[in-house]
mmCIF file of N, CA and C in Angstrom:
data_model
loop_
_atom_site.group_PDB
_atom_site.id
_atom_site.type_symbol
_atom_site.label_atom_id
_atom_site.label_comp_id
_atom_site.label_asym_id
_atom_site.label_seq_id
_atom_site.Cartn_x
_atom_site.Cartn_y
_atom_site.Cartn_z
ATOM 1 N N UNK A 1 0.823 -1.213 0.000
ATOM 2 C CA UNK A 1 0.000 0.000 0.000
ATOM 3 C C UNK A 1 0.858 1.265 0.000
ATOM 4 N N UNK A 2 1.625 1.119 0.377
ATOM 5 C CA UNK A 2 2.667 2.443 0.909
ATOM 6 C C UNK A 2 3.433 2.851 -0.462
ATOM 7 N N UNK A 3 3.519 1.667 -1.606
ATOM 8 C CA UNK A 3 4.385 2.017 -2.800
ATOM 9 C C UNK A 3 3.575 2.578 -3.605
ATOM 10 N N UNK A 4 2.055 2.059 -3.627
ATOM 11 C CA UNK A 4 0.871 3.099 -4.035
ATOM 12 C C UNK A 4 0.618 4.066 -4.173
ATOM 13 N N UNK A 5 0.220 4.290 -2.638
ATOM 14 C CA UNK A 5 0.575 5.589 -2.144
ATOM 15 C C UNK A 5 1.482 6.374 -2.700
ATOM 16 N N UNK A 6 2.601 5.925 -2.474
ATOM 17 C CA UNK A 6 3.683 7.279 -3.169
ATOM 18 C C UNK A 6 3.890 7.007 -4.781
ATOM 19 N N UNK A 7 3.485 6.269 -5.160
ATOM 20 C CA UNK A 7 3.155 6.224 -6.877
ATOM 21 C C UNK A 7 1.966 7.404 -7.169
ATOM 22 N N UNK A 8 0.697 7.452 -6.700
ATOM 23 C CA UNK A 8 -0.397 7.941 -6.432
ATOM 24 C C UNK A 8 0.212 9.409 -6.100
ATOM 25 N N UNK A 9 1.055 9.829 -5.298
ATOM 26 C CA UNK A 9 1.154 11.136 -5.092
ATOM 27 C C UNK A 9 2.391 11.766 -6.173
ATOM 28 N N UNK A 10 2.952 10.813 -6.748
ATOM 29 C CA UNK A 10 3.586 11.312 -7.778
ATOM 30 C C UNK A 10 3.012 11.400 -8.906
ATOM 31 N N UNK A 11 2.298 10.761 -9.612
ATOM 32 C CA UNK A 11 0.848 10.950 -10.472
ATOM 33 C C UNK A 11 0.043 12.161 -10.246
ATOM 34 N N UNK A 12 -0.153 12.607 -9.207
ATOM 35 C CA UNK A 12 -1.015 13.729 -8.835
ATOM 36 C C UNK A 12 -0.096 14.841 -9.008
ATOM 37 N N UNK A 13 1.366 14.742 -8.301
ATOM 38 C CA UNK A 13 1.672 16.187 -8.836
ATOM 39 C C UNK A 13 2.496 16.195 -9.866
ATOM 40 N N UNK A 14 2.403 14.821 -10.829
ATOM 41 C CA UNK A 14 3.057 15.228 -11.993
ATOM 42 C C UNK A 14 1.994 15.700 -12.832
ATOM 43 N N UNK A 15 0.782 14.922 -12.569
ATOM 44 C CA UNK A 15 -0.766 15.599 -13.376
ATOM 45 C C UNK A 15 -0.425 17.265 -13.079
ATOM 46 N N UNK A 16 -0.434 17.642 -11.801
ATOM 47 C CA UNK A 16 -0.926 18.988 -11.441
ATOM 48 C C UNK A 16 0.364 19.925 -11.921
ATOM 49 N N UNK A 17 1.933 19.032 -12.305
ATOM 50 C CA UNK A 17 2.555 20.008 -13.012
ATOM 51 C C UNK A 17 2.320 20.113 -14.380
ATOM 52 N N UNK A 18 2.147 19.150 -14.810
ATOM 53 C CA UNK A 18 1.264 19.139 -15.864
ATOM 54 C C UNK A 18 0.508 20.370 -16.404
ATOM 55 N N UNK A 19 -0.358 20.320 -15.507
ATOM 56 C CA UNK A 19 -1.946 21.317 -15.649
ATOM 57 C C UNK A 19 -1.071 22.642 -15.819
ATOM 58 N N UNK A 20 -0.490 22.926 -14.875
ATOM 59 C CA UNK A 20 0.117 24.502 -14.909
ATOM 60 C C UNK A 20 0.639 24.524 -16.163
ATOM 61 N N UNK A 21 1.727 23.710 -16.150
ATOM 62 C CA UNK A 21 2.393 24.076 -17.604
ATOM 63 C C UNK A 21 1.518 24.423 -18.755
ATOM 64 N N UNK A 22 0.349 23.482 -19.223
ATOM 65 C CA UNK A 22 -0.671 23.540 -20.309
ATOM 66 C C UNK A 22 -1.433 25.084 -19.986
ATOM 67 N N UNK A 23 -1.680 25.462 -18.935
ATOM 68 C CA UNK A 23 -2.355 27.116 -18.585
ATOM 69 C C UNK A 23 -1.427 27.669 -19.028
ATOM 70 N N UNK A 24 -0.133 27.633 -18.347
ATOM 71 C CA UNK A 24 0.827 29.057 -18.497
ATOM 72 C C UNK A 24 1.155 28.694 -20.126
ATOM 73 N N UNK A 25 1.138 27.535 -20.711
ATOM 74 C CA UNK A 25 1.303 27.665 -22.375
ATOM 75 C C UNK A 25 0.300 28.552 -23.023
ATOM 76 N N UNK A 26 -0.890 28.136 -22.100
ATOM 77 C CA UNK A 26 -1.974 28.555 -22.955
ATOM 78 C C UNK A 26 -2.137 30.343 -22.831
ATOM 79 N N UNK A 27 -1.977 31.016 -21.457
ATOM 80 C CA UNK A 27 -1.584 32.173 -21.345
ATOM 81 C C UNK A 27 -0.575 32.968 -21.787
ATOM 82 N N UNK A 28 0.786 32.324 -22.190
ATOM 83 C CA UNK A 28 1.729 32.953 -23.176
ATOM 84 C C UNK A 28 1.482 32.641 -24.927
ATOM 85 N N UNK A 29 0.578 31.847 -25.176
ATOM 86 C CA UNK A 29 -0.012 31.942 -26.433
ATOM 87 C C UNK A 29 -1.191 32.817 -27.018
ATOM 88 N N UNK A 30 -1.907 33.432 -25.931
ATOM 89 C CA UNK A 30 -3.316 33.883 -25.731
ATOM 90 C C UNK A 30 -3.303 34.807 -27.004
ATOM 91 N N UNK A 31 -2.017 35.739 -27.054
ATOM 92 C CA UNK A 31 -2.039 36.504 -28.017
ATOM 93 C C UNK A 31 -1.816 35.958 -29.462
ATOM 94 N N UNK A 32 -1.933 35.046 -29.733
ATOM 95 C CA UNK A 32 -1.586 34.255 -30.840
ATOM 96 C C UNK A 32 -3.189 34.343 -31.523
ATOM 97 N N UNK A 33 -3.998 34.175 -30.871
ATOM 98 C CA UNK A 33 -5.689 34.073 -31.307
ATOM 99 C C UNK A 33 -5.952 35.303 -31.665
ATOM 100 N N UNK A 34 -5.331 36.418 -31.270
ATOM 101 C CA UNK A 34 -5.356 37.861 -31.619
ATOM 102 C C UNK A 34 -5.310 38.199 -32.881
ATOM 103 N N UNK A 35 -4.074 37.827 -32.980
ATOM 104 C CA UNK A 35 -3.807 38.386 -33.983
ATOM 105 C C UNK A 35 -2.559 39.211 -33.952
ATOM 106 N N UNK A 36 -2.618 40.073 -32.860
ATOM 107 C CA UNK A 36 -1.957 41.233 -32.456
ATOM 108 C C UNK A 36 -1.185 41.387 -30.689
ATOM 109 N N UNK A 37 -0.275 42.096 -30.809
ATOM 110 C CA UNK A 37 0.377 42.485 -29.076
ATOM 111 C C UNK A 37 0.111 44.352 -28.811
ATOM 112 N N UNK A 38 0.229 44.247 -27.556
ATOM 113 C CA UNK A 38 0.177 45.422 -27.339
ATOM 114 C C UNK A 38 1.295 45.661 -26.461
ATOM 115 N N UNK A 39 1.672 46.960 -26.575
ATOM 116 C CA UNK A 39 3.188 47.166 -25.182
ATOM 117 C C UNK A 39 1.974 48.599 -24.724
ATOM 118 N N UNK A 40 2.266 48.792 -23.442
ATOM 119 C CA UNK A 40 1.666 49.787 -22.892
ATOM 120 C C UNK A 40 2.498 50.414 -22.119
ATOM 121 N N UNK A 41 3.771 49.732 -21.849
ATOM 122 C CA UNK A 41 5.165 50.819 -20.936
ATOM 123 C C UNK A 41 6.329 50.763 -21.880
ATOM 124 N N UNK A 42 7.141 51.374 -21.934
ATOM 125 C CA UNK A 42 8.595 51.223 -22.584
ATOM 126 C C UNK A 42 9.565 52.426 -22.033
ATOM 127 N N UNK A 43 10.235 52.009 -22.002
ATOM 128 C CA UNK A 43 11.584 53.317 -22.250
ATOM 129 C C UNK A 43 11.454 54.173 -23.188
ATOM 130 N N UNK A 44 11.026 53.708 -24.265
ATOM 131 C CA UNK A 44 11.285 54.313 -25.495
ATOM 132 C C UNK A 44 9.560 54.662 -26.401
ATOM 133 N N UNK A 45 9.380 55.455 -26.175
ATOM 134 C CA UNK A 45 7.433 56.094 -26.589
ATOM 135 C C UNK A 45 7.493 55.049 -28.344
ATOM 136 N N UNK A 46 8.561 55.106 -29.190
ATOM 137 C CA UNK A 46 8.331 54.421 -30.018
ATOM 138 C C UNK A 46 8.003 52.861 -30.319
ATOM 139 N N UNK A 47 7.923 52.446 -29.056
ATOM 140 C CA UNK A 47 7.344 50.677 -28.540
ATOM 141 C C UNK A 47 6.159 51.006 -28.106
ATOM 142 N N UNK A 48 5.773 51.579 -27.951
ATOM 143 C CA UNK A 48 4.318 51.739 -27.564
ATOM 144 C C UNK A 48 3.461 51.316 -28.486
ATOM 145 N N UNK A 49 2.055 51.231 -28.004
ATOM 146 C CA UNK A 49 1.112 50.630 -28.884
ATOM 147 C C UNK A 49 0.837 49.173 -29.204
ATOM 148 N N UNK A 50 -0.101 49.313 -30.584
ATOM 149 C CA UNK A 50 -0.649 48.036 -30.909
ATOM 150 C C UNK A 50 0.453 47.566 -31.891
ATOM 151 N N UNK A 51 0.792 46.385 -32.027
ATOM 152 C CA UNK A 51 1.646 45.550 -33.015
ATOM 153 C C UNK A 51 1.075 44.606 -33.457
ATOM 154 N N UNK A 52 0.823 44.500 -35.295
ATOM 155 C CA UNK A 52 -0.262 44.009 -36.286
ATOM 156 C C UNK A 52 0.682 42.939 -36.727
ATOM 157 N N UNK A 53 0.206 41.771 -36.707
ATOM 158 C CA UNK A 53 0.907 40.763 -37.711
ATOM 159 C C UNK A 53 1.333 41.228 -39.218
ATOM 160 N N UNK A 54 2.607 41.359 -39.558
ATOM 161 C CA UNK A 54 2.695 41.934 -40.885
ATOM 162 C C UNK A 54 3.487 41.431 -42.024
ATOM 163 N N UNK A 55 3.940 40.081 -41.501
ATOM 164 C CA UNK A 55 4.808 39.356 -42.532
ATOM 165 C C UNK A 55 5.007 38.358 -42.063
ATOM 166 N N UNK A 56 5.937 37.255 -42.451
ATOM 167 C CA UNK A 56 6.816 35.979 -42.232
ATOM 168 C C UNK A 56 7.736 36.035 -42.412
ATOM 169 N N UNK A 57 8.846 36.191 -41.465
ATOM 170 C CA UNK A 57 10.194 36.079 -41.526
ATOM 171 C C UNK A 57 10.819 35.204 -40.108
ATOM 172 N N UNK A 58 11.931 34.017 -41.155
ATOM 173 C CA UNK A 58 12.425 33.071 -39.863
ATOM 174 C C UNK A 58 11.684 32.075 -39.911
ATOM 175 N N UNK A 59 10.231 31.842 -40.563
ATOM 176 C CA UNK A 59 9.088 30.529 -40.089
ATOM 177 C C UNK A 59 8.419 31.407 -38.826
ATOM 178 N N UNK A 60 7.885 32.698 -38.548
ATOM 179 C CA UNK A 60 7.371 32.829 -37.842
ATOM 180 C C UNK A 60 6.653 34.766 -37.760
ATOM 181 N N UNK A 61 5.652 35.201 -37.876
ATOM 182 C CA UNK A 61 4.990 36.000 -37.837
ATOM 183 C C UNK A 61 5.966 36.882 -37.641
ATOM 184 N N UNK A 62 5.885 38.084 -38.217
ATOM 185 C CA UNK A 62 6.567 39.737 -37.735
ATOM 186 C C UNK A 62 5.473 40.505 -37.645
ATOM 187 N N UNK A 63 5.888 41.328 -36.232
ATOM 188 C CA UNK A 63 4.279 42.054 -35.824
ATOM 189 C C UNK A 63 5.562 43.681 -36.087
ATOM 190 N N UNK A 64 4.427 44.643 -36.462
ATOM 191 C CA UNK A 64 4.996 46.297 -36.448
ATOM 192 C C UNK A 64 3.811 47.065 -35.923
ATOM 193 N N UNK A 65 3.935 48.183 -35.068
ATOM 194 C CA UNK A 65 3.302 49.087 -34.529
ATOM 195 C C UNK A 65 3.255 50.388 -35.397
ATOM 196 N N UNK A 66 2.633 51.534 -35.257
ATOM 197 C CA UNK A 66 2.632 52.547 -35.953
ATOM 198 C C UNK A 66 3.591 53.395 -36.332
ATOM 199 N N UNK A 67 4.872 53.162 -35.083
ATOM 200 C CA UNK A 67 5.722 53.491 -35.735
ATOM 201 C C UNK A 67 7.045 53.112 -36.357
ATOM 202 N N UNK A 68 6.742 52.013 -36.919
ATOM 203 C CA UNK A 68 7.568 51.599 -37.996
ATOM 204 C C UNK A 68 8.614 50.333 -36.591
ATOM 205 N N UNK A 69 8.131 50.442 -35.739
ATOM 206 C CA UNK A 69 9.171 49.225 -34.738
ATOM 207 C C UNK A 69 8.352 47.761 -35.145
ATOM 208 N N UNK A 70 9.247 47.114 -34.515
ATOM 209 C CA UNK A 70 8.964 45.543 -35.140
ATOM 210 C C UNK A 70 9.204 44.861 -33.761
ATOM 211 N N UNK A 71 8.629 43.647 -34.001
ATOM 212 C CA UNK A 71 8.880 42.457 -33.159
ATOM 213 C C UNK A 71 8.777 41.337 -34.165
ATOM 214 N N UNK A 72 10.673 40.813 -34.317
ATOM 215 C CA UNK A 72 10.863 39.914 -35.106
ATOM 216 C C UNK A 72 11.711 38.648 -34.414
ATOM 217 N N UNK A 73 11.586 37.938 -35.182
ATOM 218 C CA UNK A 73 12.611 36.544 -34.992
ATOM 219 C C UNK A 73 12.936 36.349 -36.128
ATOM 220 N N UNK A 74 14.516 36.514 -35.305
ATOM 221 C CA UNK A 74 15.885 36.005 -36.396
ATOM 222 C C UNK A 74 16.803 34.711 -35.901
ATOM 223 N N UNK A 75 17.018 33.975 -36.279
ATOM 224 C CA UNK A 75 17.660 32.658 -36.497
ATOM 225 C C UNK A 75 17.135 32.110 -34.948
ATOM 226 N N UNK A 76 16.196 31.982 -34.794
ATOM 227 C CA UNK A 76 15.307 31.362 -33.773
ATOM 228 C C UNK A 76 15.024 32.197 -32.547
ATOM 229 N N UNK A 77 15.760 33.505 -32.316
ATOM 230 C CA UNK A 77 15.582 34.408 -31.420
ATOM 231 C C UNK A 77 14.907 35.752 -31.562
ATOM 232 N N UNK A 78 13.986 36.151 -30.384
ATOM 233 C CA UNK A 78 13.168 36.854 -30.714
ATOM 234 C C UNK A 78 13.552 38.497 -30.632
ATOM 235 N N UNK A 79 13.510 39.501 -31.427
ATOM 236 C CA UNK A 79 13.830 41.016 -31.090
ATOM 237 C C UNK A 79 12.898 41.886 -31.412
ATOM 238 N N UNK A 80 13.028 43.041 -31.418
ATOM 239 C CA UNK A 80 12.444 44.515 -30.972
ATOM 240 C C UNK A 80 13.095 45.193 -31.410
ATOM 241 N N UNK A 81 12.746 45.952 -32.434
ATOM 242 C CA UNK A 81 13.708 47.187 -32.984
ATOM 243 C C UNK A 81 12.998 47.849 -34.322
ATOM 244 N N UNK A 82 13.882 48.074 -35.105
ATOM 245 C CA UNK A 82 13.810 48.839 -36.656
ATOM 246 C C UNK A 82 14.422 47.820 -37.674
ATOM 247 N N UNK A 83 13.179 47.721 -38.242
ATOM 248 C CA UNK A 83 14.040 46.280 -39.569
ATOM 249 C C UNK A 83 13.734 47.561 -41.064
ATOM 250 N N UNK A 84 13.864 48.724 -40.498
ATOM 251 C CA UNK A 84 13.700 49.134 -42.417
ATOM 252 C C UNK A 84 15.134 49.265 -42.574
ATOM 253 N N UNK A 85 16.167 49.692 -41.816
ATOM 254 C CA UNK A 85 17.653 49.594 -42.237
ATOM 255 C C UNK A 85 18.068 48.757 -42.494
ATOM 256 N N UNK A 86 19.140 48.264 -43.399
ATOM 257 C CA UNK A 86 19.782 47.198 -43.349
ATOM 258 C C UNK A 86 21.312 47.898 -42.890
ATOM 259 N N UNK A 87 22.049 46.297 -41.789
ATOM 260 C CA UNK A 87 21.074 45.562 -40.835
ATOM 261 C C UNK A 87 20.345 46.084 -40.144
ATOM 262 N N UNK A 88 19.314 45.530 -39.644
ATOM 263 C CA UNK A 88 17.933 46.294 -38.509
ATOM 264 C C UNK A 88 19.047 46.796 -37.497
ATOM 265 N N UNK A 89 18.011 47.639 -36.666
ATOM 266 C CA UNK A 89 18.535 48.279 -35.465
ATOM 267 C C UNK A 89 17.323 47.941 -34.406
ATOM 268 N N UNK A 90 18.468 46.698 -33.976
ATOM 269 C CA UNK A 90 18.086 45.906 -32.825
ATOM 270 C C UNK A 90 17.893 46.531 -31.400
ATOM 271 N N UNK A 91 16.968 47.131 -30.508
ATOM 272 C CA UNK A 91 16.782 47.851 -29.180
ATOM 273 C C UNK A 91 16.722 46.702 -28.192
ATOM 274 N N UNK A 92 15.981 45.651 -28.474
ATOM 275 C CA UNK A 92 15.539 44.914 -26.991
ATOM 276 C C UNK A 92 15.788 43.613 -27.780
ATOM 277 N N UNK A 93 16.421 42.925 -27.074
ATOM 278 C CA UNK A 93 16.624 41.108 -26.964
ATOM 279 C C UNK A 93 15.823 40.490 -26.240
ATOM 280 N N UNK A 94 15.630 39.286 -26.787
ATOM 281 C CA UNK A 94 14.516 38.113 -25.510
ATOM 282 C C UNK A 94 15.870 37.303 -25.109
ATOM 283 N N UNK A 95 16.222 37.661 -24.056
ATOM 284 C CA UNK A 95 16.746 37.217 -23.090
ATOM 285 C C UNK A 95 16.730 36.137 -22.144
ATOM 286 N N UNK A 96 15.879 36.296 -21.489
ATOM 287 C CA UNK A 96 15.313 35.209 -19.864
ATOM 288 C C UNK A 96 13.655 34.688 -20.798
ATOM 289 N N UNK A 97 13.643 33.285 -20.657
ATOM 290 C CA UNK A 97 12.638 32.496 -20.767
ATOM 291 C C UNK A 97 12.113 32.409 -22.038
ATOM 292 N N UNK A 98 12.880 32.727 -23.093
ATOM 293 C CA UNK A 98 12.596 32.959 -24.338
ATOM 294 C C UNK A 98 11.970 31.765 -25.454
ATOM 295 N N UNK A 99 12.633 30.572 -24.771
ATOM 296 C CA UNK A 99 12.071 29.385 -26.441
ATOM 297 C C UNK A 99 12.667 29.744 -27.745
ATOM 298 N N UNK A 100 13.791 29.228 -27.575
ATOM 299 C CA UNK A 100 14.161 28.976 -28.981
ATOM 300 C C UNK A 100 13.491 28.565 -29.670
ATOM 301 N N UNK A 101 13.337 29.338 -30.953
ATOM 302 C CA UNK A 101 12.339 28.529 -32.332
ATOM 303 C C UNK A 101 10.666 29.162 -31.485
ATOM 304 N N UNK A 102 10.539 29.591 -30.806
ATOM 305 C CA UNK A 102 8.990 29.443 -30.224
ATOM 306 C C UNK A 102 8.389 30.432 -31.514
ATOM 307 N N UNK A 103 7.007 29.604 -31.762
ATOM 308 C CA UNK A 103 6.618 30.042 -32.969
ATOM 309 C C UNK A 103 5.868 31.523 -32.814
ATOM 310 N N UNK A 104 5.517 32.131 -31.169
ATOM 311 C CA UNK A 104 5.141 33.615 -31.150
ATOM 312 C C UNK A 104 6.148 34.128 -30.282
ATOM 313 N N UNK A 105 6.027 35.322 -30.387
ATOM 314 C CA UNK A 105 6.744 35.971 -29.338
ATOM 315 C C UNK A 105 7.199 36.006 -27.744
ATOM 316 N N UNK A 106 7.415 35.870 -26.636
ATOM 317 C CA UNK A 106 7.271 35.801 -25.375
ATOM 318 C C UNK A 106 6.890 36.845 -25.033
ATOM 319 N N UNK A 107 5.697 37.233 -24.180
ATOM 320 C CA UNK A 107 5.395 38.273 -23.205
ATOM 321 C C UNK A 107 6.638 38.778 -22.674
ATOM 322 N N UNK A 108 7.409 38.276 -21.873
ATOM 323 C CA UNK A 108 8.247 39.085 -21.187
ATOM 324 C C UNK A 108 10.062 38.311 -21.959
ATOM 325 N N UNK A 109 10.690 38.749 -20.814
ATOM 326 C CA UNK A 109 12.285 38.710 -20.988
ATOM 327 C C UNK A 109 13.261 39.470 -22.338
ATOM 328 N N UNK A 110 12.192 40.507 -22.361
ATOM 329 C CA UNK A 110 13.380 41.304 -23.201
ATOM 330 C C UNK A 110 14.502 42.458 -22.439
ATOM 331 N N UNK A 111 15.214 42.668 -23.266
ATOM 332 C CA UNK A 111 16.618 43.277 -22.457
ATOM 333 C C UNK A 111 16.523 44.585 -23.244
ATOM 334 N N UNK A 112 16.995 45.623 -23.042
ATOM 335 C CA UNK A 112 17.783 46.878 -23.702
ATOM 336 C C UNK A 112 19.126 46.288 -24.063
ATOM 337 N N UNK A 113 18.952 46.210 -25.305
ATOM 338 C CA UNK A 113 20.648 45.922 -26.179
ATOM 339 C C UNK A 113 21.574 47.238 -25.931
ATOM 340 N N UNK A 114 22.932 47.392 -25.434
ATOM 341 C CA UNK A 114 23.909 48.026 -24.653
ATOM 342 C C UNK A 114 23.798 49.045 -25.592
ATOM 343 N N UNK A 115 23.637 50.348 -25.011
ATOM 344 C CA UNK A 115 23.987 51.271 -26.044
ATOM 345 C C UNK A 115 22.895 51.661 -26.516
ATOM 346 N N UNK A 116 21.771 51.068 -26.857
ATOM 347 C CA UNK A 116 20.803 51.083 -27.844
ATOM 348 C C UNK A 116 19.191 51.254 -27.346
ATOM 349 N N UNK A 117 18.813 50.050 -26.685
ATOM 350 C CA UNK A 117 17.619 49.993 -26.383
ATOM 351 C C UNK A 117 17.860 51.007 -24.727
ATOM 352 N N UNK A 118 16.568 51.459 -24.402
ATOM 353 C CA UNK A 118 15.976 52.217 -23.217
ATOM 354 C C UNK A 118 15.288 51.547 -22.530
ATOM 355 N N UNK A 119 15.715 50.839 -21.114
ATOM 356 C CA UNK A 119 15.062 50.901 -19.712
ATOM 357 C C UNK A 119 13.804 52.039 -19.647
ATOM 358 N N UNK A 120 12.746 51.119 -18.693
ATOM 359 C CA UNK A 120 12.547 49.268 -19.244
ATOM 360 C C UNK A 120 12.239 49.009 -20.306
ATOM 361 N N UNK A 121 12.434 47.762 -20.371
ATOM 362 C CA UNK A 121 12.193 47.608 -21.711
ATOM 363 C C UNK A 121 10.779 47.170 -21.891
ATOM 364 N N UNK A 122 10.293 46.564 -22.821
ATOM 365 C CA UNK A 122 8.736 46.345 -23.404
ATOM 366 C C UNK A 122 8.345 45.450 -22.808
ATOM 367 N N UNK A 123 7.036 45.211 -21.993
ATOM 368 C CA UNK A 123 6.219 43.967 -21.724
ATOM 369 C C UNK A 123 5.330 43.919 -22.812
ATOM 370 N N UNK A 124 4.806 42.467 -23.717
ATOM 371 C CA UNK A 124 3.958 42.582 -24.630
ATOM 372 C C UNK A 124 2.967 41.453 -23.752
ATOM 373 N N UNK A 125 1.813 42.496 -24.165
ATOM 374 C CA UNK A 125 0.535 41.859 -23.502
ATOM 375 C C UNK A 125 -0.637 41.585 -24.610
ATOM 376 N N UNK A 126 -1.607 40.661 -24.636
ATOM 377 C CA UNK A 126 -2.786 40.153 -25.465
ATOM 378 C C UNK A 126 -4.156 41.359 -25.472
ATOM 379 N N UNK A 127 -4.312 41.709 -24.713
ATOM 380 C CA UNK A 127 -5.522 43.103 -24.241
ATOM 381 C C UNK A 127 -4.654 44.253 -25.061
ATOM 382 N N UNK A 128 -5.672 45.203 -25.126
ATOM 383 C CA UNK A 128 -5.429 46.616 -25.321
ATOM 384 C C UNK A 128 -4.527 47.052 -24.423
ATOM 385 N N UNK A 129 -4.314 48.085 -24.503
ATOM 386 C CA UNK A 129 -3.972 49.199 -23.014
ATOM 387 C C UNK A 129 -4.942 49.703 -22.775
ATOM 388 N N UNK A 130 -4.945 49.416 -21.150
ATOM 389 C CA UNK A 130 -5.831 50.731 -20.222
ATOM 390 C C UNK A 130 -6.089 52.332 -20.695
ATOM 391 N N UNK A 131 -6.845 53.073 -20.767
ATOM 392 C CA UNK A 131 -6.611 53.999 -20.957
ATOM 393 C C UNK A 131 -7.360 54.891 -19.634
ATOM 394 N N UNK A 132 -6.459 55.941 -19.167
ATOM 395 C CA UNK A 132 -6.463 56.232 -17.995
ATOM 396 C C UNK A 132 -7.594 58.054 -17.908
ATOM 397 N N UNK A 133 -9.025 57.772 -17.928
ATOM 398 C CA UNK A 133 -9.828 58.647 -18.178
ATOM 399 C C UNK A 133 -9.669 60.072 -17.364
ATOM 400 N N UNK A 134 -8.060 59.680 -16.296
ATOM 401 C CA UNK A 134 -8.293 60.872 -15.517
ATOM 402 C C UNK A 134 -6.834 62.284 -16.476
ATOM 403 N N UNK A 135 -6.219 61.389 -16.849
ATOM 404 C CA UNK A 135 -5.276 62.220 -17.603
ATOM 405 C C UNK A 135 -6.145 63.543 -18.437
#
């Protein structure tokens, strides 16, 4: 009974790590059904906004905002910057928790590239932005 038992409780919280993992997949994909990301803080006012699916580059969606910034993946890693120059001008790296090859973007772990990108850097979220009726 006792080897049961602890068979039984390893089943349960491998189910229940399980479960999380399949939510938090399903919550860092959410924006994938969108269509679209939104950043609502940045360092830099030109990350702001809505970002529209606008091409395929890499095997994987390129989203751009109004003003001409991008959120792309290049050779399986994800960035933030200006792709009309050649080469782009890279601001923010996915850094921490990124997924190589991951076929959308990550919500979080981007960096300010040295020199370049502005603290903080972009959180991309599935919702709009708030808009704050008292401003």
């Amino acid at each position: 009974h006792v080897h049961w038992d602890l068979k039984a409780e390893v089943t349960f919280e491998s189910t229940s790590t399980m479960l999380k993992a399949a939510a938090f997949g399903l919550f860092l994909t959410a924006a994938a059904v969108s269509g679209s990301y939104h950043v609502c803080e940045s360092g830099d006012s030109k990350f702001l906004g809505e970002y529209v699916e606008d091409s395929v580059a890499d095997g994987a969606s390129r989203y751009v905002n109004e003003e001409g910034m991008s959120i792309f993946r290049h050779n399986g890693y994800w960035y933030m910057g200006d792709i009309s120059p050649w080469p782009p001008v890279t601001h923010y790296r996915c850094i921490e928790g990124c997924g190589y090859n991951s076929p959308e973007p990550p919500l979080l772990g981007f960096q300010p590239k040295k020199n370049v990108g502005t603290a903080p850097a972009p959180i991309l979220q599935a919702d709009p932005c708030l808009v704050n009726d008292e401003l």
